[in-house]
PDB file of C-alpha atoms in Angstrom:
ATOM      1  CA  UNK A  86       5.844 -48.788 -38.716  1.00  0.00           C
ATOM      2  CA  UNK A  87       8.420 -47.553 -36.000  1.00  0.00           C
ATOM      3  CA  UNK A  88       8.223 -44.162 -37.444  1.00  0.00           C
ATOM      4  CA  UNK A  89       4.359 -44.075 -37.008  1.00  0.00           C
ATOM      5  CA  UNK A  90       4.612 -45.478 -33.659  1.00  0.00           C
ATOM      6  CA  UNK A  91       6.642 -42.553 -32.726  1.00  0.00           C
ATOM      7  CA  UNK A  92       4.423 -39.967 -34.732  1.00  0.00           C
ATOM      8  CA  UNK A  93       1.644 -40.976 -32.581  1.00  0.00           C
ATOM      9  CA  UNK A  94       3.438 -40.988 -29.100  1.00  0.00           C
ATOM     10  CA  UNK A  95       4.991 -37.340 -29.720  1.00  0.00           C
ATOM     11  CA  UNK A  96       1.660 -35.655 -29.361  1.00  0.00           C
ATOM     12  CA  UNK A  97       0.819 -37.725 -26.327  1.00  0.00           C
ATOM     13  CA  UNK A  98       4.471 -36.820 -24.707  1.00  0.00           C
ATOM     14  CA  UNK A  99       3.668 -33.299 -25.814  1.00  0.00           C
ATOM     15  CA  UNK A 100       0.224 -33.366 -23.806  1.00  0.00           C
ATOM     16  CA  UNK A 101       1.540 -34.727 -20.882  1.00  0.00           C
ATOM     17  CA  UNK A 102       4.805 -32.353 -19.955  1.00  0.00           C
ATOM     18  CA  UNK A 103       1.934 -29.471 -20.982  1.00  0.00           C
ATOM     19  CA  UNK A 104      -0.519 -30.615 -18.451  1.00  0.00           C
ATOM     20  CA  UNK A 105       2.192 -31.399 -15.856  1.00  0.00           C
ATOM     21  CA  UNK A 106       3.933 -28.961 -13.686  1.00  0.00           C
ATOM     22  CA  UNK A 107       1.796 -27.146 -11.502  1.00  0.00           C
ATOM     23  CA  UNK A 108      -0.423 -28.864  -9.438  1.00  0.00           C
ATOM     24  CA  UNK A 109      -4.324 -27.802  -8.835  1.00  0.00           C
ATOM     25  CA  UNK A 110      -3.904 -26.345  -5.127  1.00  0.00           C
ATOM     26  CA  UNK A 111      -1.529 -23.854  -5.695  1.00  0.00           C
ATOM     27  CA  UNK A 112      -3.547 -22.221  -8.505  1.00  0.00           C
ATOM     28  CA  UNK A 113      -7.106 -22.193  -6.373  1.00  0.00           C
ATOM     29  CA  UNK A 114      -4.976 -20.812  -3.317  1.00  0.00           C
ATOM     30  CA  UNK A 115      -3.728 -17.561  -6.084  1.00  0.00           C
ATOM     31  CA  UNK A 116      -7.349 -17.121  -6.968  1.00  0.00           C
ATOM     32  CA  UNK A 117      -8.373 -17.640  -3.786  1.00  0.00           C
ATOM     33  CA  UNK A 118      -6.265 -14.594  -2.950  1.00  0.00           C
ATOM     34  CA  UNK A 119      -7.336 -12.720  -5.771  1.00  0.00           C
ATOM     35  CA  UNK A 120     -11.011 -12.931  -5.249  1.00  0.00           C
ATOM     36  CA  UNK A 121     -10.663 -11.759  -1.699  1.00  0.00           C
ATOM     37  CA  UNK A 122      -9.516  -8.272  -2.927  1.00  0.00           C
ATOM     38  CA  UNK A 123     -12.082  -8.536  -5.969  1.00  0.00           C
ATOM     39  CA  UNK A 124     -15.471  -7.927  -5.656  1.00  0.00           C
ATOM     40  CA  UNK A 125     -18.218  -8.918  -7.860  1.00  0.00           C
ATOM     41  CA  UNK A 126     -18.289  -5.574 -10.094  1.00  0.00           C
ATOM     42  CA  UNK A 127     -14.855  -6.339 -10.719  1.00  0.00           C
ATOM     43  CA  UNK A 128     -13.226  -3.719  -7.587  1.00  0.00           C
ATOM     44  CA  UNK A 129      -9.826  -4.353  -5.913  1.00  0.00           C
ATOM     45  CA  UNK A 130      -9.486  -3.316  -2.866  1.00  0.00           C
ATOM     46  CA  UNK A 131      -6.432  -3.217  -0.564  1.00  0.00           C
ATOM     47  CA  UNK A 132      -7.196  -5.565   2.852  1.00  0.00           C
ATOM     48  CA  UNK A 133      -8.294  -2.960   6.001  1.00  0.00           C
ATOM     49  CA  UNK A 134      -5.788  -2.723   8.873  1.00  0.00           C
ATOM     50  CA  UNK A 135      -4.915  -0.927  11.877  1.00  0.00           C
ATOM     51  CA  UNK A 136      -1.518  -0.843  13.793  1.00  0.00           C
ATOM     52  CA  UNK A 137      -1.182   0.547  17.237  1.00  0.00           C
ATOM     53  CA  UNK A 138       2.055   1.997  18.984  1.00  0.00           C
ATOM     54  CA  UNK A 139       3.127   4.026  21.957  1.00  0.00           C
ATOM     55  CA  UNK A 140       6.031   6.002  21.826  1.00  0.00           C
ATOM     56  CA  UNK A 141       8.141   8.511  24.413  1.00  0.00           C
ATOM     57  CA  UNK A 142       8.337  12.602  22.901  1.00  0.00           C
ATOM     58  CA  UNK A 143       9.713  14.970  24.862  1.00  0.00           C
ATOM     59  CA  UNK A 144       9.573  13.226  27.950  1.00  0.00           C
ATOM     60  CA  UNK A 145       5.594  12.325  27.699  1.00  0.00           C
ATOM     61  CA  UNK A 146       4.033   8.883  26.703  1.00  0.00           C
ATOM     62  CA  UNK A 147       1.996   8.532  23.187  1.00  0.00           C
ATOM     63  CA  UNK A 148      -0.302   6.421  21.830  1.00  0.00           C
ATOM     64  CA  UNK A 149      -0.660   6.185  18.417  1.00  0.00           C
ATOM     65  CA  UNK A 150      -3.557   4.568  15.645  1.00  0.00           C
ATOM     66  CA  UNK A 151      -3.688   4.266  12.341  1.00  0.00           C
ATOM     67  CA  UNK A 152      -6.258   2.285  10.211  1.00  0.00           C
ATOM     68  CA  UNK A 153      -6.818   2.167   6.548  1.00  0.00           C
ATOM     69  CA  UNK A 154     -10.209   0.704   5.111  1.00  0.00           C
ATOM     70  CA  UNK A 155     -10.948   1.125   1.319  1.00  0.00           C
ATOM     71  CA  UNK A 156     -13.852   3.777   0.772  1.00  0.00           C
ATOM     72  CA  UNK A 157     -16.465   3.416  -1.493  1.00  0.00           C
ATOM     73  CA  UNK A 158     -17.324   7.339  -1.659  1.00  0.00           C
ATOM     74  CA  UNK A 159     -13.940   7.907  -3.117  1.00  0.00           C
ATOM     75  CA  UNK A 160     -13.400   8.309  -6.719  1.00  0.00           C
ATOM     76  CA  UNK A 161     -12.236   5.036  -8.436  1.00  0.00           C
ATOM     77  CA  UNK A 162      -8.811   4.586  -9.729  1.00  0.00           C
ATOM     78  CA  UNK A 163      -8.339   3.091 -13.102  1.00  0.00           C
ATOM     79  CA  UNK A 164      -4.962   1.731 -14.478  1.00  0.00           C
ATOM     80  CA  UNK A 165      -3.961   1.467 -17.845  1.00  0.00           C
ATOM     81  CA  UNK A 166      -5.230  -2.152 -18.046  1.00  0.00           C
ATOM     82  CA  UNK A 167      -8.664  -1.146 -16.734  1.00  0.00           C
ATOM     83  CA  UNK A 168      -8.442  -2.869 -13.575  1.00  0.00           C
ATOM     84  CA  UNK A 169     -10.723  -0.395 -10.877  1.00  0.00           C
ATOM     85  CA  UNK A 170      -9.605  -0.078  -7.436  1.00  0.00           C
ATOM     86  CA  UNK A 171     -11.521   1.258  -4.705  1.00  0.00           C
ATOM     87  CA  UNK A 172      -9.241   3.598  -2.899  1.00  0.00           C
ATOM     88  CA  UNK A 173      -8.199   4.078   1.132  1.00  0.00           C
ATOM     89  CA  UNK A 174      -8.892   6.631   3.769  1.00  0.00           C
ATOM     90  CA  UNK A 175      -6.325   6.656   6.608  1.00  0.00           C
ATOM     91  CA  UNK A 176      -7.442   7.319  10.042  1.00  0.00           C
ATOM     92  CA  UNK A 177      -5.066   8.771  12.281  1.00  0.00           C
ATOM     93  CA  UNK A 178      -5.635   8.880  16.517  1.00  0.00           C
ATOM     94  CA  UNK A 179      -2.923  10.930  18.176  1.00  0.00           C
ATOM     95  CA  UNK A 180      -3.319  10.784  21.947  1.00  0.00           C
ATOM     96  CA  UNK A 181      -0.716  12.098  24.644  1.00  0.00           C
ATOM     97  CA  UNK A 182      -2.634  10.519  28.206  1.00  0.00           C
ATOM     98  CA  UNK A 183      -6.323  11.044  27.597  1.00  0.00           C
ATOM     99  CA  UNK A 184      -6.069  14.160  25.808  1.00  0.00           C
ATOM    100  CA  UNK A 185      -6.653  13.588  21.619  1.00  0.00           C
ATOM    101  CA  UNK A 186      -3.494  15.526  19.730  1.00  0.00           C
ATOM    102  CA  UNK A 187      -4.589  14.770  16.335  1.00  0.00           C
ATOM    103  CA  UNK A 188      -7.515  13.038  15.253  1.00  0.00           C
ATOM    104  CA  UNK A 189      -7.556  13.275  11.272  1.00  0.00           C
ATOM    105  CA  UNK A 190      -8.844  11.015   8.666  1.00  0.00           C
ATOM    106  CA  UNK A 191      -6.384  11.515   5.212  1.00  0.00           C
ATOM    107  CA  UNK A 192      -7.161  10.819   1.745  1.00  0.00           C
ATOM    108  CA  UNK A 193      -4.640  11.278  -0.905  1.00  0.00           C
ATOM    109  CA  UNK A 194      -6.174  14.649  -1.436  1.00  0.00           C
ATOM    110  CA  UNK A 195      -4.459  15.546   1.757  1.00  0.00           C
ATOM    111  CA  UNK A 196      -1.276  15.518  -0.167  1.00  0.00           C
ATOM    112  CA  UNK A 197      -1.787  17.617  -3.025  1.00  0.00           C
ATOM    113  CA  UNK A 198      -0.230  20.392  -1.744  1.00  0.00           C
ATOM    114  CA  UNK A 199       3.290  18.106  -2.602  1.00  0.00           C
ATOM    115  CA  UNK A 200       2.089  15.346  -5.135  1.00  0.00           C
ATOM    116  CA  UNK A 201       1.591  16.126  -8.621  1.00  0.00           C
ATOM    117  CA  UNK A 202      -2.041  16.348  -9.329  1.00  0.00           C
ATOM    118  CA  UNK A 203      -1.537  14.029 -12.446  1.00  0.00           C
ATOM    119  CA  UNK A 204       0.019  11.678 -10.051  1.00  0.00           C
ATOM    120  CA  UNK A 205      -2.635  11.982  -7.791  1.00  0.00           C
ATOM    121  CA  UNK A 206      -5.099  11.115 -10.108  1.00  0.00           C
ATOM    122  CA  UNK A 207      -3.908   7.200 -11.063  1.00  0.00           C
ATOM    123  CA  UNK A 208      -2.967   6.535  -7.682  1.00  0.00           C
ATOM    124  CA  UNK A 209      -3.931   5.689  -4.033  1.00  0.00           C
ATOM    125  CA  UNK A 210      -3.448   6.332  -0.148  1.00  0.00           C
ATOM    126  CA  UNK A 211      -1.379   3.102   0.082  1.00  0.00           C
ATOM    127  CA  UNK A 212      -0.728   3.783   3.933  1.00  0.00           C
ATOM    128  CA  UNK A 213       0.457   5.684   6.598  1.00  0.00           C
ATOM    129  CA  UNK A 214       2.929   4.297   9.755  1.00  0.00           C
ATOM    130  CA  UNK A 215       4.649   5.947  12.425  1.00  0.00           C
ATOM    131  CA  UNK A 216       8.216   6.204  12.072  1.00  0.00           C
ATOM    132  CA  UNK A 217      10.155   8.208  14.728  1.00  0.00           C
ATOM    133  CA  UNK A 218      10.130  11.071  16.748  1.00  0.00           C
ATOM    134  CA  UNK A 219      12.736  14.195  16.372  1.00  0.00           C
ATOM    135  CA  UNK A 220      13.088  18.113  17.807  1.00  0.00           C
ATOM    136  CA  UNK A 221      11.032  18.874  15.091  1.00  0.00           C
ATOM    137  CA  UNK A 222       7.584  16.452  15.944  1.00  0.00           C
ATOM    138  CA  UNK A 223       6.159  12.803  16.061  1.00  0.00           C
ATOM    139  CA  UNK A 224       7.294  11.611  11.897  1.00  0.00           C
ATOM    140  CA  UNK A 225       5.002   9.503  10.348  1.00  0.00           C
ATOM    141  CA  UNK A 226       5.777   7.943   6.772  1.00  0.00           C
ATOM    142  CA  UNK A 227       2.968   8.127   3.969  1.00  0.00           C
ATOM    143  CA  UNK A 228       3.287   6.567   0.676  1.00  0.00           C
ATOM    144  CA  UNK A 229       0.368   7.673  -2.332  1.00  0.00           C
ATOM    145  CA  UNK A 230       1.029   4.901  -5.028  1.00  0.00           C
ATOM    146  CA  UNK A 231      -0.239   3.536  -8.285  1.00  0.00           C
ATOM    147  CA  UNK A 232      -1.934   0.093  -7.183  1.00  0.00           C
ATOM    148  CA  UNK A 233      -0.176  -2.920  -7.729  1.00  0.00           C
ATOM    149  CA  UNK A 234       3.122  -1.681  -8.523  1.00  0.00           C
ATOM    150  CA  UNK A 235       6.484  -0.366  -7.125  1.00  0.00           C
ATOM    151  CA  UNK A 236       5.519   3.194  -8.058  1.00  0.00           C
ATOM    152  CA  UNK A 237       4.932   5.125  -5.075  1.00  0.00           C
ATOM    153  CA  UNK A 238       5.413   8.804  -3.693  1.00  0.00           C
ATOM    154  CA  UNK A 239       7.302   8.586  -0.250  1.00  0.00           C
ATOM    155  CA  UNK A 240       5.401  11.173   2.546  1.00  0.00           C
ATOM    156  CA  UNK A 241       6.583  11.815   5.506  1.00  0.00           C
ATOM    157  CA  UNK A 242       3.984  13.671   8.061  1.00  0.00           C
ATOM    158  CA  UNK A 243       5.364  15.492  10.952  1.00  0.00           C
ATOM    159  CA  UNK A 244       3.337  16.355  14.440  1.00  0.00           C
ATOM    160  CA  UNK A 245       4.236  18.869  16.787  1.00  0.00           C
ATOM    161  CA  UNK A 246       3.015  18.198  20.144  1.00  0.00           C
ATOM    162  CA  UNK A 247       0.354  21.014  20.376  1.00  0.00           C
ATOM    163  CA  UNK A 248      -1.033  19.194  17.274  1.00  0.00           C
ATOM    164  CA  UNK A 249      -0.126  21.155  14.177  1.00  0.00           C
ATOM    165  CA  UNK A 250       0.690  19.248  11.374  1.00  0.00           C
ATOM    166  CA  UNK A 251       3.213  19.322   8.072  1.00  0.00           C
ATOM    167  CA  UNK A 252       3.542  17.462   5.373  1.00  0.00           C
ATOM    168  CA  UNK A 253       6.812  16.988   2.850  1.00  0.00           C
ATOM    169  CA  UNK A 254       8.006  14.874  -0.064  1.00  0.00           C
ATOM    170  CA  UNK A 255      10.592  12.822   0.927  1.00  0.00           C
ATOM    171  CA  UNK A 256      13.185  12.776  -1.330  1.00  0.00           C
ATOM    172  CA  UNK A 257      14.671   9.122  -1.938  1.00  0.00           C
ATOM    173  CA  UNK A 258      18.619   9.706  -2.186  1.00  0.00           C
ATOM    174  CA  UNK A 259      20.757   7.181  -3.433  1.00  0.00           C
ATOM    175  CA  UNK A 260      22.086   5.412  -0.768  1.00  0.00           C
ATOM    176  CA  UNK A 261      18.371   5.090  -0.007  1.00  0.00           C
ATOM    177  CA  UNK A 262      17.996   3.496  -2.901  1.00  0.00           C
ATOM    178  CA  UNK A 263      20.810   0.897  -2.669  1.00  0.00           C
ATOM    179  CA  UNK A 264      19.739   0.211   0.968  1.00  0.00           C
ATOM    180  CA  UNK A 265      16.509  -1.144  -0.496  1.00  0.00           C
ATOM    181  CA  UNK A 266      18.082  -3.188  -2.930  1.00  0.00           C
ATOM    182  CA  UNK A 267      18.650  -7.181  -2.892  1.00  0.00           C
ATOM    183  CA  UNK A 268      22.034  -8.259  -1.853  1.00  0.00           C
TER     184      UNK A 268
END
């Protein structure tokens, strides 16, 4: 009788520590999060957002702005699970005073002149900051990536101060590499 006893409890101990664990609200706040980048036909898109800086070069006072927002007239990107993402155009609004330096809008096509067109092809304009100033130009850093992942191609976009504009792969050497990584 003791043995049958226990015969019937195990499946209820069983059903208990497999329904236990994680509570309700922390799963609707993940989908939550999820269904703000999905859209009904199933499209991710990466959240919009601008970022605005001013800067000193060569003795003058900048202002830069960059926003992303996903585009719709862009071709699709598909991964190899068949998740579609919309991808990005990047506008960026190079002033020195009131007088416009650059004023271009990028798409990843921008960078096939350095990014393998095969690359290019399963990935997006993930985003575009600045990042310093040398003798050279105003540096911005670009990254074209395969959404979702760690996978990117480092950019780096370079200004001069009439305007004219040059873009390079950045190569990520190793102490690069271990400056990124966890301690």
């Amino acid at each position: 009788m003791r043995k049958l006893i226990y015969l019937l409890l195990l499946p209820l101990a069983v059903a208990v520590t497999a329904c236990g664990g994680k509570k309700g609200s922390s799963d609707n706040q993940s989908l939550l999060a999820r269904i703000d980048s999905i859209d009904a036909h199933g499209l991710q898109r990466m959240q919009t957002s601008k970022s605005e800086t001013n800067f000193k070069f060569k003795g003058k006072d900048y202002h830069s702005f960059v926003s992303r927002t996903p585009d719709e007239s862009l071709p699709h990107v598909t991964n190899e699970m068949g998740d579609t993402y919309v991808d990005n155009k990047i506008v960026l609004h190079l002033t020195r005073g009131n007088e416009t330096v650059l004023n271009k809008t990028f798409t990843k096509n921008d960078f096939s002149s350095v990014v393998d067109a095969k690359f290019l092809s399963k990935s997006i304009l993930e985003g575009i900051v600045y990042d310093k100033t040398t003798p050279q130009g105003i540096v911005y850093a670009a990254s074209v990536c395969y959404p979702q992942t760690d996978l990117y191609m480092p950019l780096s976009i370079t200004i001069t101060a009439d305007g004219k504009m040059s873009i390079q792969k950045v190569d990520m050497l190793e102490e690069d590499l271990n400056d990124e990584a966890p301690n």
